[in-house]
Structure formats: structure tokens, C-alpha cells
CSV table of C-alpha atoms and ligand atoms in Angstrom, one decimal:
chain,number,residue,atom,x,y,z
A,1428,MET,CA,24.0,14.0,-14.2
A,1429,LEU,CA,23.1,10.5,-13.2
A,1430,SER,CA,22.3,8.3,-16.2
A,1431,SER,CA,20.6,5.7,-14.2
A,1432,ILE,CA,18.8,5.1,-10.5
A,1433,SER,CA,17.8,2.1,-8.7
A,1434,LEU,CA,15.1,2.4,-6.1
A,1435,LYS,CA,13.5,0.5,-3.3
A,1436,ALA,CA,9.7,0.9,-3.4
A,1437,PRO,CA,7.8,-0.6,-0.1
A,1438,ALA,CA,4.4,-1.9,0.2
A,1439,LYS,CA,1.9,-0.5,2.7
A,1440,ILE,CA,-0.6,-1.9,4.8
A,1441,ASN,CA,-3.9,-0.3,6.2
A,1442,LEU,CA,-3.8,-0.4,10.1
A,1443,TYR,CA,-7.3,1.4,10.0
A,1444,LEU,CA,-9.4,2.2,7.1
A,1445,GLU,CA,-13.0,3.7,7.6
A,1446,ILE,CA,-15.3,5.3,5.0
A,1447,THR,CA,-16.8,8.5,6.4
A,1448,GLY,CA,-18.4,10.2,3.4
A,1449,ASN,CA,-19.5,9.3,-0.4
A,1450,ARG,CA,-18.1,12.1,-2.5
A,1451,PRO,CA,-19.9,13.5,-5.6
A,1452,ASP,CA,-16.6,12.8,-7.4
A,1453,GLY,CA,-17.4,9.0,-7.2
A,1454,TYR,CA,-14.7,8.5,-4.6
A,1455,HIS,CA,-15.2,8.4,-0.7
A,1456,ASP,CA,-14.1,10.3,2.2
A,1457,LEU,CA,-11.7,8.0,4.3
A,1458,VAL,CA,-9.9,8.2,7.6
A,1459,MET,CA,-6.9,5.7,7.4
A,1460,VAL,CA,-3.8,4.9,9.0
A,1461,LEU,CA,-1.1,3.8,6.3
A,1462,GLN,CA,2.1,1.8,7.3
A,1463,SER,CA,4.9,1.3,5.3
A,1464,ILE,CA,6.1,-2.5,5.4
A,1465,ASN,CA,9.5,-4.0,4.4
A,1466,LEU,CA,8.3,-5.8,1.4
A,1467,SER,CA,9.8,-3.8,-1.5
A,1468,ASP,CA,9.9,-3.9,-5.2
A,1469,ARG,CA,12.9,-2.7,-7.1
A,1470,ILE,CA,12.6,-0.1,-9.8
A,1471,ASP,CA,15.6,0.7,-12.2
A,1472,ILE,CA,15.3,3.6,-14.6
A,1473,LYS,CA,17.6,4.6,-17.2
A,1474,MET,CA,17.9,7.7,-19.6
A,1475,THR,CA,17.2,6.4,-23.1
A,1476,GLY,CA,18.4,8.5,-26.3
A,1477,THR,CA,14.7,8.8,-27.5
A,1478,ASP,CA,11.6,10.3,-26.3
A,1479,GLN,CA,10.2,7.1,-25.8
A,1480,ILE,CA,9.1,5.5,-22.3
A,1481,TYR,CA,9.6,1.6,-22.1
A,1482,ILE,CA,8.4,-0.5,-19.2
A,1483,HIS,CA,9.8,-3.9,-18.7
A,1484,CYS,CA,8.4,-6.4,-16.3
A,1485,VAL,CA,8.6,-10.2,-16.3
A,1486,HIS,CA,5.6,-10.6,-14.0
A,1487,PRO,CA,2.6,-11.6,-16.5
A,1488,GLU,CA,0.0,-9.7,-14.7
A,1489,VAL,CA,1.8,-6.6,-14.9
A,1490,PRO,CA,0.9,-4.4,-17.7
A,1491,THR,CA,4.0,-2.9,-19.4
A,1492,ASP,CA,1.9,-0.5,-21.3
A,1493,GLN,CA,0.2,3.0,-20.7
A,1494,THR,CA,-1.9,1.7,-18.2
A,1495,ASN,CA,1.1,1.0,-15.8
A,1496,LEU,CA,1.3,3.7,-12.7
A,1497,ALA,CA,5.1,3.8,-13.5
A,1498,TYR,CA,4.5,4.9,-17.1
A,1499,LYS,CA,1.7,7.4,-16.0
A,1500,ALA,CA,4.5,8.7,-13.5
A,1501,ALA,CA,7.1,8.9,-16.2
A,1502,LYS,CA,4.5,10.7,-18.8
A,1503,LEU,CA,3.2,13.0,-16.2
A,1504,LEU,CA,7.0,14.4,-15.6
A,1505,GLN,CA,8.0,14.2,-19.3
A,1506,ASN,CA,4.8,16.4,-20.3
A,1507,LEU,CA,6.0,19.0,-17.4
A,1508,TYR,CA,9.9,18.8,-18.4
A,1509,PRO,CA,9.8,17.6,-22.2
A,1510,ASN,CA,13.7,18.4,-22.6
A,1511,PHE,CA,14.9,15.4,-21.1
A,1512,GLY,CA,13.7,12.7,-23.5
A,1513,GLY,CA,12.4,9.3,-22.4
A,1514,VAL,CA,13.3,6.7,-19.8
A,1515,GLU,CA,13.5,2.8,-19.5
A,1516,ILE,CA,12.0,1.3,-16.6
A,1517,THR,CA,12.4,-2.2,-15.1
A,1518,ILE,CA,10.1,-3.0,-12.3
A,1519,THR,CA,11.3,-6.2,-10.4
A,1520,LYS,CA,8.2,-7.5,-8.5
A,1521,ASN,CA,8.0,-8.9,-5.1
A,1522,ILE,CA,5.1,-7.0,-3.9
A,1523,PRO,CA,1.7,-9.3,-5.0
A,1524,ILE,CA,-0.6,-7.9,-7.3
A,1525,GLY,CA,-4.4,-7.1,-6.6
A,1526,ALA,CA,-3.4,-7.4,-3.1
A,1527,GLY,CA,-4.4,-4.1,-1.3
A,1528,LEU,CA,-0.7,-3.4,-0.8
A,1529,ALA,CA,-0.3,-0.3,-2.7
A,1530,GLY,CA,2.1,-2.4,-5.2
A,1531,GLY,CA,1.3,-0.3,-8.3
A,1532,SER,CA,1.0,3.1,-6.3
A,1533,THR,CA,4.5,2.4,-4.8
A,1534,ASN,CA,5.8,2.0,-8.2
A,1535,GLY,CA,4.3,5.2,-9.6
A,1536,ALA,CA,5.6,7.0,-6.4
A,1537,ALA,CA,9.0,5.4,-7.1
A,1538,VAL,CA,9.4,6.5,-10.6
A,1539,LEU,CA,8.3,10.3,-9.5
A,1540,VAL,CA,11.1,10.3,-7.1
A,1541,GLY,CA,13.7,8.7,-9.4
A,1542,ILE,CA,13.2,10.8,-12.1
A,1543,ASP,CA,13.1,13.8,-9.9
A,1544,ARG,CA,16.7,12.8,-8.9
A,1545,LEU,CA,17.8,11.5,-12.5
A,1546,TRP,CA,16.9,14.7,-14.1
A,1547,ASP,CA,18.0,16.9,-11.3
A,1548,LEU,CA,14.6,18.6,-11.1
A,1549,GLY,CA,14.9,19.6,-7.4
A,1550,LEU,CA,11.0,18.9,-6.7
A,1551,THR,CA,10.0,19.5,-2.9
A,1552,GLN,CA,8.4,16.4,-1.0
A,1553,GLY,CA,5.2,18.6,-1.3
A,1554,GLU,CA,5.7,19.2,-5.0
A,1555,LEU,CA,6.2,15.5,-5.3
A,1556,ARG,CA,3.0,14.6,-3.4
A,1557,GLU,CA,1.0,16.9,-5.5
A,1558,LEU,CA,2.1,15.1,-8.6
A,1559,ALA,CA,1.6,11.7,-6.9
A,1560,ALA,CA,-2.0,12.6,-6.1
A,1561,GLN,CA,-2.9,13.1,-9.8
A,1562,LEU,CA,-1.8,9.5,-10.3
A,1563,GLY,CA,-3.9,7.6,-7.3
A,1564,SER,CA,-5.1,8.4,-4.0
A,1565,ASP,CA,-2.4,6.1,-2.4
A,1566,VAL,CA,0.7,7.3,-4.4
A,1567,PRO,CA,1.3,10.6,-2.2
A,1568,PHE,CA,1.7,8.3,0.8
A,1569,CYS,CA,4.1,6.1,-0.9
A,1570,ILE,CA,6.6,9.0,-1.5
A,1571,SER,CA,7.6,9.4,2.1
A,1572,GLY,CA,6.0,6.5,3.8
A,1573,GLY,CA,6.2,5.7,7.4
A,1574,THR,CA,3.1,6.0,9.8
A,1575,VAL,CA,0.5,8.2,8.4
A,1576,LEU,CA,-2.7,9.3,9.1
A,1577,ALA,CA,-4.4,9.9,5.6
A,1578,VAL,CA,-7.8,11.7,5.4
A,1579,GLY,CA,-10.0,13.4,2.2
A,1580,ARG,CA,-9.6,10.8,-0.7
A,1581,GLY,CA,-6.4,9.4,1.3
A,1582,GLU,CA,-3.9,12.1,-0.2
A,1583,LEU,CA,-4.2,14.5,2.9
A,1584,LEU,CA,-1.3,13.0,5.0
A,1585,SER,CA,-0.1,13.8,8.7
A,1586,PRO,CA,2.5,12.2,9.9
A,1587,LEU,CA,2.1,9.9,13.1
A,1588,PRO,CA,4.8,8.5,15.2
A,1589,ALA,CA,6.7,6.1,13.5
A,1590,LEU,CA,5.7,2.4,14.5
A,1591,GLU,CA,9.0,0.5,14.2
A,1592,ASN,CA,9.6,-3.3,14.1
A,1593,LEU,CA,6.2,-4.4,14.7
A,1594,ALA,CA,6.2,-8.0,13.5
A,1595,LEU,CA,3.7,-9.0,10.8
A,1596,VAL,CA,2.7,-12.0,8.7
A,1597,ILE,CA,1.4,-11.1,5.4
A,1598,CYS,CA,-0.7,-13.9,3.8
A,1599,LYS,CA,-2.5,-13.6,0.3
A,1600,PRO,CA,-4.6,-16.4,-1.5
A,1601,ARG,CA,-2.5,-16.7,-4.6
A,1602,LYS,CA,-4.6,-16.7,-7.5
A,1603,LEU,CA,-7.3,-14.1,-5.8
A,1604,GLY,CA,-6.8,-10.5,-6.5
A,1605,ILE,CA,-9.8,-8.0,-5.5
A,1606,SER,CA,-11.0,-4.8,-7.8
A,1607,THR,CA,-10.5,-1.7,-5.4
A,1608,VAL,CA,-13.1,-0.1,-7.8
A,1609,TRP,CA,-15.6,-3.1,-7.1
A,1610,ALA,CA,-15.3,-2.9,-3.3
A,1611,TYR,CA,-15.8,0.7,-3.0
A,1612,GLN,CA,-18.7,0.5,-5.3
A,1613,THR,CA,-20.1,-2.4,-3.4
A,1614,PHE,CA,-19.8,-0.5,-0.2
A,1615,ARG,CA,-21.7,2.4,-1.7
A,1616,SER,CA,-24.5,0.4,-3.7
A,1617,GLN,CA,-25.1,-1.8,-0.4
A,1618,GLY,CA,-25.6,1.6,1.7
A,1619,LEU,CA,-23.2,0.5,4.3
A,1620,LEU,CA,-22.5,4.2,5.1
A,1621,ALA,CA,-26.0,4.8,6.2
A,1622,ASN,CA,-25.8,1.6,8.3
A,1623,LYS,CA,-22.8,2.9,10.4
A,1624,ASN,CA,-20.5,0.1,12.0
A,1625,PRO,CA,-20.4,1.1,15.9
A,1626,HIS,CA,-17.0,-0.5,16.0
A,1627,SER,CA,-15.1,2.5,14.5
A,1628,HIS,CA,-12.7,4.4,16.5
A,1629,SER,CA,-10.3,6.2,14.7
A,1630,SER,CA,-9.4,8.3,17.8
A,1631,GLN,CA,-8.6,5.4,20.0
A,1632,MET,CA,-6.2,4.2,17.3
A,1633,LEU,CA,-4.2,7.6,17.2
A,1634,ALA,CA,-4.1,7.4,20.8
A,1635,ALA,CA,-2.7,3.9,20.9
A,1636,ILE,CA,0.1,5.2,18.1
A,1637,ALA,CA,0.7,8.2,20.1
A,1638,THR,CA,2.1,6.2,23.1
A,1639,ARG,CA,5.2,5.5,21.1
A,1640,ASP,CA,6.4,2.5,22.6
A,1641,GLU,CA,6.2,-1.2,22.3
A,1642,SER,CA,3.9,-1.8,25.3
A,1643,SER,CA,1.2,0.0,22.9
A,1644,HIS,CA,1.6,-3.0,20.1
A,1645,PRO,CA,-1.0,-5.2,21.6
A,1646,GLN,CA,-3.8,-2.3,21.7
A,1647,ILE,CA,-3.0,-1.2,18.1
A,1648,ALA,CA,-3.4,-4.7,17.2
A,1649,LYS,CA,-7.0,-5.0,19.0
A,1650,LEU,CA,-7.9,-1.4,17.3
A,1651,LEU,CA,-7.1,-2.7,13.7
A,1652,TYR,CA,-10.4,-1.9,11.5
A,1653,ASN,CA,-11.3,-1.6,7.8
A,1654,ASP,CA,-14.8,-1.0,6.5
A,1655,LEU,CA,-14.2,-2.8,3.2
A,1656,GLU,CA,-13.9,-6.0,5.2
A,1657,ARG,CA,-17.8,-5.4,5.3
A,1658,VAL,CA,-18.2,-6.0,1.8
A,1659,VAL,CA,-15.1,-8.1,0.7
A,1660,LEU,CA,-15.6,-11.0,3.6
A,1661,PRO,CA,-19.1,-11.8,2.6
A,1662,ALA,CA,-18.2,-12.0,-1.2
A,1663,TYR,CA,-15.1,-13.9,-0.8
A,1664,PRO,CA,-15.2,-17.1,1.9
A,1665,GLU,CA,-11.5,-17.9,1.2
A,1666,ILE,CA,-10.5,-14.6,2.8
A,1667,ALA,CA,-12.8,-14.9,5.6
A,1668,GLU,CA,-11.6,-18.5,6.2
A,1669,LEU,CA,-7.9,-17.3,6.2
A,1670,ARG,CA,-8.8,-14.4,8.6
A,1671,GLN,CA,-10.4,-17.1,10.9
A,1672,HIS,CA,-7.5,-19.2,10.7
A,1673,LEU,CA,-5.0,-16.2,11.9
A,1674,GLN,CA,-7.4,-15.6,14.6
A,1675,ASN,CA,-7.0,-18.8,16.1
A,1676,GLN,CA,-3.2,-18.6,16.0
A,1677,GLU,CA,-1.2,-16.4,18.6
A,1678,SER,CA,-1.9,-13.2,16.6
A,1679,LEU,CA,-2.2,-10.1,18.5
A,1680,GLY,CA,-4.7,-8.8,15.9
A,1681,ILE,CA,-5.6,-9.4,12.3
A,1682,LEU,CA,-7.0,-7.2,9.5
A,1683,MET,CA,-7.7,-7.4,5.5
A,1684,SER,CA,-5.5,-4.7,4.1
A,1685,GLY,CA,-6.9,-2.2,1.8
A,1686,SER,CA,-9.5,-3.9,-0.5
A,1687,GLY,CA,-7.8,-7.2,-0.2
A,1688,SER,CA,-7.0,-10.0,-1.1
A,1689,THR,CA,-4.0,-9.6,1.5
A,1690,VAL,CA,-4.9,-10.6,5.4
A,1691,PHE,CA,-2.2,-9.6,7.9
A,1692,ALA,CA,-1.7,-10.5,11.3
A,1693,ILE,CA,0.3,-8.5,13.9
A,1694,ALA,CA,2.4,-10.9,16.1
A,1695,ARG,CA,4.4,-10.3,19.5
A,1696,ASN,CA,7.6,-10.9,18.0
A,1697,LEU,CA,9.5,-12.2,14.8
A,1698,GLU,CA,9.6,-15.8,16.4
A,1699,SER,CA,6.0,-15.6,17.0
A,1700,ALA,CA,5.2,-14.2,13.5
A,1701,GLN,CA,7.2,-17.2,12.0
A,1702,ARG,CA,5.4,-19.8,14.0
A,1703,ILE,CA,2.0,-18.5,12.5
A,1704,ALA,CA,3.4,-18.4,9.0
A,1705,GLU,CA,4.4,-22.0,9.4
A,1706,SER,CA,0.8,-23.0,10.6
A,1707,ILE,CA,-0.7,-21.4,7.2
A,1708,SER,CA,-1.0,-24.5,4.3
A,1709,PRO,CA,1.6,-23.2,1.9
A,1710,ASP,CA,-0.6,-24.9,-1.2
A,1711,ASN,CA,-2.6,-21.8,-2.3
A,1712,ILE,CA,-1.5,-19.0,0.2
A,1713,ASP,CA,1.7,-16.9,-0.3
A,1714,VAL,CA,3.1,-15.7,3.0
A,1715,TRP,CA,5.6,-13.4,4.2
A,1716,VAL,CA,6.9,-12.5,7.5
A,1717,THR,CA,8.1,-9.0,7.7
A,1718,THR,CA,8.1,-6.0,9.8
A,1719,THR,CA,6.8,-2.3,9.7
A,1720,SER,CA,8.9,0.1,7.8
A,1721,ILE,CA,9.6,3.9,8.6
A,1722,HIS,CA,10.9,4.5,5.0
A,1723,GLY,CA,9.0,5.8,2.0
A,1724,ILE,CA,10.9,5.4,-1.4
A,1725,GLN,CA,14.6,5.2,-1.1
A,1726,GLU,CA,17.5,4.6,-3.5
A,1727,TRP,CA,18.3,1.0,-3.7
A,1728,GLU,CA,21.4,-0.1,-2.0
A,1729,ALA,CA,23.9,-2.5,-3.1
B,2128,LIG,O1,-7.2,6.6,-6.7
B,2128,LIG,P1,-7.4,5.2,-7.1
B,2128,LIG,O2,-7.3,5.2,-8.5
B,2128,LIG,O3,-6.0,4.6,-6.4
B,2128,LIG,O4,-8.2,4.7,-6.7
B,2128,LIG,C1,-8.9,3.3,-7.1
B,2128,LIG,C2,-10.3,3.2,-7.0
B,2128,LIG,O5,-10.8,3.2,-5.6
B,2128,LIG,C3,-11.3,4.4,-7.3
B,2128,LIG,O6,-11.6,4.3,-9.0
B,2128,LIG,C4,-12.4,4.4,-6.6
B,2128,LIG,O7,-13.5,3.2,-7.1
B,2128,LIG,C5,-11.8,3.8,-5.2
B,2128,LIG,N1,-11.5,4.8,-4.4
B,2128,LIG,C6,-12.8,5.5,-3.6
B,2128,LIG,N2,-12.3,6.4,-2.7
B,2128,LIG,C7,-11.1,6.6,-2.4
B,2128,LIG,C8,-10.1,6.2,-2.9
B,2128,LIG,C9,-10.4,5.2,-3.6
B,2128,LIG,O8,-13.8,5.2,-3.9
B,2128,LIG,N3,-11.0,7.6,-1.4
């Protein structure tokens, strides 16, 4: 049996997020297109001689207690398989926090995948996804990643043709994180569901992705859509300004990811993405140039 394992846990962006219903459990019915990207955290997991679960992370905003999704994932498996003892988990953060990039969810997914391998549990992808759904709506997607249609709470997944090598500029106002709970609650309390946005169009987005070739990239970029922009942009002018700045560049399309505060642009190619990134003042905005990824959680290759 292995005594330690290291994993790569990629972030995601939403290419499409439409809120289609208020659920009685307080959640919302969604139609989303989720996309993994090549911006990842590293998760190292070691067996311990005790029953304790330890989380280490030097990032000041990442909790190392029982509220961390990585802890919750380990606890969930320890409760189901109590004979293996505890684990020590080290999180090396590259994905920003409170960004709408599923940073916490992908860490939880990596711990499920990592402990499954460490303890040789032989869980299927379906079993891992079921456990993941108990941790959060985006965690099942993070297990296998790629390009995926997610409905229900976000946990009912259908794979889509993979979007490879789409060039991206990811921008996040450094000091600004947005609460996902706040964004959804505000959407509900403002009655925005009744006031349906005529621009929602999931079937067109799915058709563009189904084209399966790079000529569809400008069309996909034009069809980017996120209902949560309707509450977040009016409340946070700095995000609206960043969006506007990206719009004025050579971007093919721009969108806020999840509940923000990240805004991303799709670019024609990496050179164009680099030029767009250089146009952003570095003072208070973190910027990454990256591409879409076809992978979910993978073992870290040295
Ligand atoms: O599932 P997760 O804990 O990641 O969701 C965080 C918050 O986002 C929920 O507490 C809820 O307020 C909101 N949410 C929602 N509908 C969804 C997914 C998330 O209202 N489908």
C-alpha cells in the first residue's frame, strides 16, 4: 500500500451558468457548462500513525480546521472506512480564494481521489461522485473535470466534447472575494428568476461546443453567459470595470466565473491572451494566462 500521494487539483470556470428554478432546499436549479483550466493546486496526502486528520496550508485565508473541504472529504472517508487511521494533508495554493474558480471544491475532490488510491479502496468514478456531492455542488465535477454540462444543483453531469487549448486570461481583483451564498440569495430575494433574461441560450452553447473544432471558439466566446452577473456586477463596480476593460481589448468574449470575483476572457490564441494580460494594470488585479484542460484530479507528475 502507498504511504503518500501527491495530486494536481485544477480550477474550473463556468462558460455558462443559468439559474432555472428556486429549489425548496434553498438551492437553485442550474444549467451550467463547466470547464477545467490549467491552473491547479497541489495536494499532498500522507498516512499518519494516529486517527487525526491534519490540514497544512501556508495561505493565510485557507482554514486548516474542520471547515476546510479537504478536511471534510477526509472525514467522510474515515467515517466510512475507520480502519485506515488518519491522514496529513498539505495544500499548496495557486488557485485564488473566493474567486468562483472552485478552489475549495477541487481540493475536496483531490482528497477523495487521493485517499481512495492511498487506502486502495477501489471506488468507482460514480461512487466518488456520490461522495463528492455530499461535500458541495461543484465537487462531483472536479473529480473528472474536462468540459461538462451540469444540471440539478450542479451535481448531475453529462460529459461534452472536450474543449482543448482554448486560450484564456483569468483576472481577479486581489482583495475581493465574493460569497457564493450571498450571490444566490440576492438573486432569489431580488426576484430575478421571474424577470427572466431573454439572453439565456444553453442549447446554442451546447451546439457550438458540439462542433468539436477550433472554428467554434469565437462562437463559444460570444455565447458566454452567467445569471449571477446580474447581481454581482451592480454590487461590485470594480468587477464591472474589469469586465469593461477586457471588453475593450482583443478578447473574443468575457464572463465572470461562478459567483465571482474572477472575470475571464477567451482569446484567439496565447499570444493574444498575453497582450490582453499585459493591458491590465498589475496593481490590484491578479492575472493568469492559461488554457482549458481536459483533466480532472490527476496524480502529480514530478
Ligand atoms: O453546494 P455548495 O456548498 O458549494 O454551495 C454553496 C452555496 O451556493 C449554497 O449554500 C447555496 O447558497 C448556493 N448554491 C445554490 N444553488 C446551487 C448551488 C449553490 O443556491 N445549485
